[in-house]
Amino acid sequence: MTGSADVYRTSALSLLARCDELAAYSTLPHGLIRRVYLTEEHRAVNALAAGWMAEAGMTTWQDAAGNQCGRLEGSVPGLPALLLGSHLDTVPSAGRYDGILGVLTAIAVVDRIHAAGVPLPFALEVVAFGDEEGTRFGRALLGSRALAGTFDPTWLDLTDENGVTLREAYAAFGLDAATIGDAARRPHSLVGYLEAHIEQGPYLEEASRPLGIVSSIAGARRFAITVNGHAGHSGTPFDRRRDALAGASEIVTMIEQTARGAGLIATVGHLEVFPNAVNVIPGRVELSLDLRAEHDDERDRVWSAITDSITSICETRGLTFDVHETHNAPAVACSPKLREAISAGITATAGDDEPMLLLSRAGHDGMAVADLTEIAMLFIRCRGGVSHHPDEHVEASDVAVATDAFELAVLALAARIPLAVDPALVEQ
Amino acid sequence: MTGSADVYRTSALSLLARCDELAAYSTLPHGLIRRVYLTEEHRAVNALAAGWMAEAGMTTWQDAAGNQCGRLEGSVPGLPALLLGSHLDTVPSAGRYDGILGVLTAIAVVDRIHAAGVPLPFALEVVAFGDEEGTRFGRALLGSRALAGTFDPTWLDLTDENGVTLREAYAAFGLDAATIGDAARRPHSLVGYLEAHIEQGPYLEEASRPLGIVSSIAGARRFAITVNGHAGHSGTPFDRRRDALAGASEIVTMIEQTARGAGLIATVGHLEVFPNAVNVIPGRVELSLDLRAEHDDERDRVWSAITDSITSICETRGLTFDVHETHNAPAVACSPKLREAISAGITATAGDDEPMLLLSRAGHDGMAVADLTEIAMLFIRCRGGVSHHPDEHVEASDVAVATDAFELAVLALAARIPLAVDPALVEQ
């Protein structure tokens, strides 16, 4: 294996410059970032990533779900692969690092290993997932679910804000919804999955540490809640009203109090009012709830308390409601073996003998991939814990040490596996 | 004066059929009504109204602000006019009677008087206002303000949801924003303004009376309130959040409690969340407040209490807010002389010796016209007090008695004024 690394190409400054380059692919004006699944912007960033993957010595392809993939063979062709990945899609008004930095770090690590000509006992693959955030179709992890083989065909009828179905969006992107199953990987073709990601929380910063290890990813459930009242003239007396927004506001406040009291996290991020006119009492409100906890049973107990309170609020106000669950991801524990490899990488580079263990309250592609193979994650300090916002920021020095640690984690894992591979594990 | 009335044409069934005909001009699908200022639908209903006005013996024109007008001369040409009017625009998902029925009743009354050849001591004019609800540009009474000469040229920079300015919308409608002032009427050219309107409240129905007289129109103030927090990832712990929607929800609940406690009416009808994504803590919320009271000082005192509470809620949550007043209409008392005429009409037709006096909690074009001339209003019972909703309903028998009473009110007013008109009042 040969190749000469451009020293700059895998440096922190290069990775940050690539983040800036990707940030330009957006459907929002004024430098705001919004890049969603199966759009021209998605196509464009896949092409950029494919170019960088090829530079790093990988063969590249776009899978049946629009995920951009690249592969560097190990000591012999056809070995099971260690997946390194994250996502290239964003929320609206996003930062430029969430997901993206993980993809670029993964490419840089492969680039270095390829350049060094180190023979590994596994292949390395980088996956840049096309949908993790769920911004366009309201359901997260579409790209990683497809790779994990847990893509539910009924999702093809999901629609975006313009009424375009996921099925139609695949066709417009040049993909065939009928072959999404081809994106699914087989467990025995994989060694595991590693992901580097900004923390999206304040704990590394507070502890003055650049890097940390994820213990587990909090389980999340998401619900679409509709509150139905009766629209009417804003001159209507209070005792004649069935104001859906007054009810919804009480519900939002209750959700915050209930979740806070129970020590877990709830967010109402989306809320729409109908008919939404200054002088009309709202007749209907649609709102989202995102509920996260370290333990699934605790989260489910709180959801049950919340539905009881919604019922009571609506009864008192003469309102009705209905609930639709849009996402349910159980909490996922990271693999001890892969965590150890990341720990070794952090210890060797960040001089941190006991790397900090962090619960990820944010969801990640790894939640989906965990259905397929073992996963682990490296967290990188971000400023103020701010994410999903244009102010999202990461220091170049932290990116540098993260890339080193991620590379060493791969090598630490490789050191545990003999190069002489059992031919039974080799697939053609 | 001659003319033979088509008996059907001024009947309740005809008026209701015309309401149905107008309801078809809408920008919403599925039979829902939304018809707003300076659109093709506005142009179409103006043309229909102009045709009906012409049938009723009136000369017709569209004024400089897009209000559709018609005039029937009195005993001699050029007499000051009694205005009869209401509006043809609607809220989103509207009913088919609010405003519209008042225009059609006014046309029917002129039709009958024209057909009967009764010489009046004043001209009769019908005005179908193009904007009362303020749906498109967020500022109500644009049509009636123009007629009253209180149109503020800075409003020309108001924009609709597509970013089209009011100035551009006038141009697209074939009007010149520079000549809006031409729509203003002179006080001495007018005798007064009468409007028939559905009650939009439950009190006539509860009292089993078809008609009532408006004592005064509640003063309304409207505010656009922006709550600013900080967008962030939905995995962020509560103590790190500055959630604009959590704050806004508390504000909506507080507004309801404060207004209810003070015995006046407040409505948050419009609320928008930014960036409005399931997994992003809301960074900004924009909401409207519509505040109404019989007495302006009471309303202003409650607004002051509400701003104090908003300040306190935002301080506690690390949020900021700003407020922009979008509408301020003082309470308007109806003219005793014109009220008496309406009372005479109701007594003669509905057999109601002491017609019910009602405060109008809803705003009306009369609020704007009151800056120009005396006003009074006839209220017509509506089912359940429901308005600004597709379920808005009025009985044909109530429309019949309302048309009779409105006609007799005009004749009662005419009876107070000698037919020999002072030439000084006649304008050419």
PDB file of N, CA and C in Angstrom, chain B residues 341-390:
ATOM      1  N   ALA B 341     -82.503  55.852  15.201  1.00  0.00           N
ATOM      2  CA  ALA B 341     -83.070  55.435  13.913  1.00  0.00           C
ATOM      3  C   ALA B 341     -83.075  53.914  13.806  1.00  0.00           C
ATOM      4  N   ILE B 342     -81.969  53.285  14.228  1.00  0.00           N
ATOM      5  CA  ILE B 342     -81.914  51.818  14.183  1.00  0.00           C
ATOM      6  C   ILE B 342     -82.937  51.226  15.141  1.00  0.00           C
ATOM      7  N   SER B 343     -83.055  51.845  16.318  1.00  0.00           N
ATOM      8  CA  SER B 343     -84.027  51.380  17.298  1.00  0.00           C
ATOM      9  C   SER B 343     -85.445  51.431  16.723  1.00  0.00           C
ATOM     10  N   ALA B 344     -85.756  52.501  16.020  1.00  0.00           N
ATOM     11  CA  ALA B 344     -87.075  52.631  15.399  1.00  0.00           C
ATOM     12  C   ALA B 344     -87.294  51.519  14.382  1.00  0.00           C
ATOM     13  N   GLY B 345     -86.254  51.216  13.615  1.00  0.00           N
ATOM     14  CA  GLY B 345     -86.354  50.141  12.626  1.00  0.00           C
ATOM     15  C   GLY B 345     -86.610  48.800  13.280  1.00  0.00           C
ATOM     16  N   ILE B 346     -85.884  48.501  14.347  1.00  0.00           N
ATOM     17  CA  ILE B 346     -86.054  47.209  15.034  1.00  0.00           C
ATOM     18  C   ILE B 346     -87.441  47.111  15.658  1.00  0.00           C
ATOM     19  N   THR B 347     -87.873  48.187  16.298  1.00  0.00           N
ATOM     20  CA  THR B 347     -89.181  48.177  16.962  1.00  0.00           C
ATOM     21  C   THR B 347     -90.296  47.921  15.945  1.00  0.00           C
ATOM     22  N   ALA B 348     -90.168  48.550  14.788  1.00  0.00           N
ATOM     23  CA  ALA B 348     -91.229  48.423  13.785  1.00  0.00           C
ATOM     24  C   ALA B 348     -91.264  47.034  13.145  1.00  0.00           C
ATOM     25  N   THR B 349     -90.136  46.362  13.097  1.00  0.00           N
ATOM     26  CA  THR B 349     -90.111  45.098  12.349  1.00  0.00           C
ATOM     27  C   THR B 349     -90.003  43.876  13.242  1.00  0.00           C
ATOM     28  N   ALA B 350     -89.182  43.950  14.270  1.00  0.00           N
ATOM     29  CA  ALA B 350     -88.969  42.773  15.098  1.00  0.00           C
ATOM     30  C   ALA B 350     -89.919  42.776  16.290  1.00  0.00           C
ATOM     31  N   GLY B 351     -90.753  43.794  16.392  1.00  0.00           N
ATOM     32  CA  GLY B 351     -91.711  43.855  17.497  1.00  0.00           C
ATOM     33  C   GLY B 351     -91.029  43.917  18.846  1.00  0.00           C
ATOM     34  N   ASP B 352     -89.889  44.571  18.849  1.00  0.00           N
ATOM     35  CA  ASP B 352     -89.065  44.607  20.058  1.00  0.00           C
ATOM     36  C   ASP B 352     -89.051  46.053  20.539  1.00  0.00           C
ATOM     37  N   ASP B 353     -89.818  46.336  21.597  1.00  0.00           N
ATOM     38  CA  ASP B 353     -89.983  47.732  22.004  1.00  0.00           C
ATOM     39  C   ASP B 353     -88.719  48.333  22.612  1.00  0.00           C
ATOM     40  N   GLU B 354     -87.968  47.472  23.268  1.00  0.00           N
ATOM     41  CA  GLU B 354     -86.719  47.988  23.846  1.00  0.00           C
ATOM     42  C   GLU B 354     -85.555  47.163  23.323  1.00  0.00           C
ATOM     43  N   PRO B 355     -85.120  47.480  22.122  1.00  0.00           N
ATOM     44  CA  PRO B 355     -84.050  46.669  21.516  1.00  0.00           C
ATOM     45  C   PRO B 355     -82.833  46.563  22.427  1.00  0.00           C
ATOM     46  N   MET B 356     -82.232  45.418  22.357  1.00  0.00           N
ATOM     47  CA  MET B 356     -81.083  45.116  23.209  1.00  0.00           C
ATOM     48  C   MET B 356     -79.877  45.942  22.765  1.00  0.00           C
ATOM     49  N   LEU B 357     -79.202  46.511  23.770  1.00  0.00           N
ATOM     50  CA  LEU B 357     -77.975  47.276  23.515  1.00  0.00           C
ATOM     51  C   LEU B 357     -76.772  46.363  23.741  1.00  0.00           C
ATOM     52  N   LEU B 358     -75.872  46.348  22.808  1.00  0.00           N
ATOM     53  CA  LEU B 358     -74.729  45.433  22.896  1.00  0.00           C
ATOM     54  C   LEU B 358     -73.418  46.177  22.701  1.00  0.00           C
ATOM     55  N   LEU B 359     -72.453  45.841  23.548  1.00  0.00           N
ATOM     56  CA  LEU B 359     -71.083  46.271  23.284  1.00  0.00           C
ATOM     57  C   LEU B 359     -70.516  45.360  22.201  1.00  0.00           C
ATOM     58  N   SER B 360     -69.941  45.937  21.182  1.00  0.00           N
ATOM     59  CA  SER B 360     -69.269  45.099  20.185  1.00  0.00           C
ATOM     60  C   SER B 360     -67.834  44.849  20.618  1.00  0.00           C
ATOM     61  N   ARG B 361     -67.543  43.610  20.961  1.00  0.00           N
ATOM     62  CA  ARG B 361     -66.157  43.279  21.305  1.00  0.00           C
ATOM     63  C   ARG B 361     -65.313  43.142  20.035  1.00  0.00           C
ATOM     64  N   ALA B 362     -65.983  42.869  18.935  1.00  0.00           N
ATOM     65  CA  ALA B 362     -65.285  42.799  17.653  1.00  0.00           C
ATOM     66  C   ALA B 362     -65.100  44.205  17.109  1.00  0.00           C
ATOM     67  N   GLY B 363     -64.015  44.411  16.375  1.00  0.00           N
ATOM     68  CA  GLY B 363     -63.811  45.680  15.683  1.00  0.00           C
ATOM     69  C   GLY B 363     -64.591  45.702  14.381  1.00  0.00           C
ATOM     70  N   HIS B 364     -64.853  46.891  13.880  1.00  0.00           N
ATOM     71  CA  HIS B 364     -65.616  47.030  12.635  1.00  0.00           C
ATOM     72  C   HIS B 364     -65.117  48.243  11.875  1.00  0.00           C
ATOM     73  N   ASP B 365     -65.477  48.296  10.580  1.00  0.00           N
ATOM     74  CA  ASP B 365     -65.096  49.441   9.756  1.00  0.00           C
ATOM     75  C   ASP B 365     -65.543  50.759  10.390  1.00  0.00           C
ATOM     76  N   GLY B 366     -66.678  50.695  11.100  1.00  0.00           N
ATOM     77  CA  GLY B 366     -67.195  51.900  11.754  1.00  0.00           C
ATOM     78  C   GLY B 366     -66.183  52.568  12.676  1.00  0.00           C
ATOM     79  N   MET B 367     -65.261  51.781  13.246  1.00  0.00           N
ATOM     80  CA  MET B 367     -64.245  52.364  14.125  1.00  0.00           C
ATOM     81  C   MET B 367     -63.408  53.373  13.361  1.00  0.00           C
ATOM     82  N   ALA B 368     -63.104  53.045  12.103  1.00  0.00           N
ATOM     83  CA  ALA B 368     -62.322  53.962  11.277  1.00  0.00           C
ATOM     84  C   ALA B 368     -63.209  55.109  10.787  1.00  0.00           C
ATOM     85  N   VAL B 369     -64.421  54.772  10.356  1.00  0.00           N
ATOM     86  CA  VAL B 369     -65.309  55.784   9.783  1.00  0.00           C
ATOM     87  C   VAL B 369     -65.701  56.828  10.845  1.00  0.00           C
ATOM     88  N   ALA B 370     -65.651  56.411  12.119  1.00  0.00           N
ATOM     89  CA  ALA B 370     -66.030  57.333  13.199  1.00  0.00           C
ATOM     90  C   ALA B 370     -65.130  58.564  13.257  1.00  0.00           C
ATOM     91  N   ASP B 371     -63.943  58.482  12.668  1.00  0.00           N
ATOM     92  CA  ASP B 371     -63.071  59.663  12.612  1.00  0.00           C
ATOM     93  C   ASP B 371     -63.603  60.708  11.634  1.00  0.00           C
ATOM     94  N   LEU B 372     -64.582  60.295  10.810  1.00  0.00           N
ATOM     95  CA  LEU B 372     -65.057  61.114   9.700  1.00  0.00           C
ATOM     96  C   LEU B 372     -66.475  61.602   9.921  1.00  0.00           C
ATOM     97  N   THR B 373     -67.320  60.703  10.465  1.00  0.00           N
ATOM     98  CA  THR B 373     -68.741  61.032  10.599  1.00  0.00           C
ATOM     99  C   THR B 373     -69.348  60.159  11.696  1.00  0.00           C
ATOM    100  N   GLU B 374     -70.573  60.484  12.098  1.00  0.00           N
ATOM    101  CA  GLU B 374     -71.260  59.679  13.110  1.00  0.00           C
ATOM    102  C   GLU B 374     -71.525  58.267  12.587  1.00  0.00           C
ATOM    103  N   ILE B 375     -71.503  57.315  13.480  1.00  0.00           N
ATOM    104  CA  ILE B 375     -71.761  55.931  13.063  1.00  0.00           C
ATOM    105  C   ILE B 375     -72.761  55.257  13.996  1.00  0.00           C
ATOM    106  N   ALA B 376     -73.416  54.214  13.487  1.00  0.00           N
ATOM    107  CA  ALA B 376     -74.204  53.313  14.344  1.00  0.00           C
ATOM    108  C   ALA B 376     -74.280  51.961  13.655  1.00  0.00           C
ATOM    109  N   MET B 377     -74.619  50.924  14.439  1.00  0.00           N
ATOM    110  CA  MET B 377     -74.619  49.560  13.896  1.00  0.00           C
ATOM    111  C   MET B 377     -75.833  48.762  14.351  1.00  0.00           C
ATOM    112  N   LEU B 378     -76.317  47.953  13.429  1.00  0.00           N
ATOM    113  CA  LEU B 378     -77.370  46.972  13.698  1.00  0.00           C
ATOM    114  C   LEU B 378     -76.716  45.600  13.784  1.00  0.00           C
ATOM    115  N   PHE B 379     -76.980  44.876  14.878  1.00  0.00           N
ATOM    116  CA  PHE B 379     -76.426  43.523  15.003  1.00  0.00           C
ATOM    117  C   PHE B 379     -77.492  42.477  14.710  1.00  0.00           C
ATOM    118  N   ILE B 380     -77.060  41.413  14.020  1.00  0.00           N
ATOM    119  CA  ILE B 380     -77.946  40.313  13.644  1.00  0.00           C
ATOM    120  C   ILE B 380     -77.480  39.054  14.375  1.00  0.00           C
ATOM    121  N   ARG B 381     -78.438  38.378  14.997  1.00  0.00           N
ATOM    122  CA  ARG B 381     -78.124  37.150  15.743  1.00  0.00           C
ATOM    123  C   ARG B 381     -77.355  36.150  14.872  1.00  0.00           C
ATOM    124  N   CYS B 382     -76.332  35.515  15.437  1.00  0.00           N
ATOM    125  CA  CYS B 382     -75.660  34.423  14.712  1.00  0.00           C
ATOM    126  C   CYS B 382     -75.587  33.211  15.632  1.00  0.00           C
ATOM    127  N   ARG B 383     -75.548  32.046  15.024  1.00  0.00           N
ATOM    128  CA  ARG B 383     -75.689  30.805  15.794  1.00  0.00           C
ATOM    129  C   ARG B 383     -74.488  30.559  16.717  1.00  0.00           C
ATOM    130  N   GLY B 384     -74.773  30.421  17.981  1.00  0.00           N
ATOM    131  CA  GLY B 384     -73.724  30.072  18.941  1.00  0.00           C
ATOM    132  C   GLY B 384     -72.689  31.168  19.143  1.00  0.00           C
ATOM    133  N   GLY B 385     -72.920  32.342  18.554  1.00  0.00           N
ATOM    134  CA  GLY B 385     -71.921  33.406  18.660  1.00  0.00           C
ATOM    135  C   GLY B 385     -70.668  33.109  17.870  1.00  0.00           C
ATOM    136  N   VAL B 386     -70.747  32.087  17.008  1.00  0.00           N
ATOM    137  CA  VAL B 386     -69.546  31.629  16.283  1.00  0.00           C
ATOM    138  C   VAL B 386     -69.293  32.495  15.053  1.00  0.00           C
ATOM    139  N   SER B 387     -68.089  32.973  14.928  1.00  0.00           N
ATOM    140  CA  SER B 387     -67.687  33.755  13.763  1.00  0.00           C
ATOM    141  C   SER B 387     -66.221  33.490  13.485  1.00  0.00           C
ATOM    142  N   HIS B 388     -65.719  33.958  12.337  1.00  0.00           N
ATOM    143  CA  HIS B 388     -64.335  33.664  11.912  1.00  0.00           C
ATOM    144  C   HIS B 388     -64.105  32.162  11.883  1.00  0.00           C
ATOM    145  N   HIS B 389     -65.064  31.441  11.388  1.00  0.00           N
ATOM    146  CA  HIS B 389     -65.012  29.986  11.356  1.00  0.00           C
ATOM    147  C   HIS B 389     -66.012  29.528  10.301  1.00  0.00           C
ATOM    148  N   PRO B 390     -65.706  28.410   9.597  1.00  0.00           N
ATOM    149  CA  PRO B 390     -66.651  27.924   8.573  1.00  0.00           C
ATOM    150  C   PRO B 390     -68.050  27.652   9.128  1.00  0.00           C
TER     151      PRO B 390
END
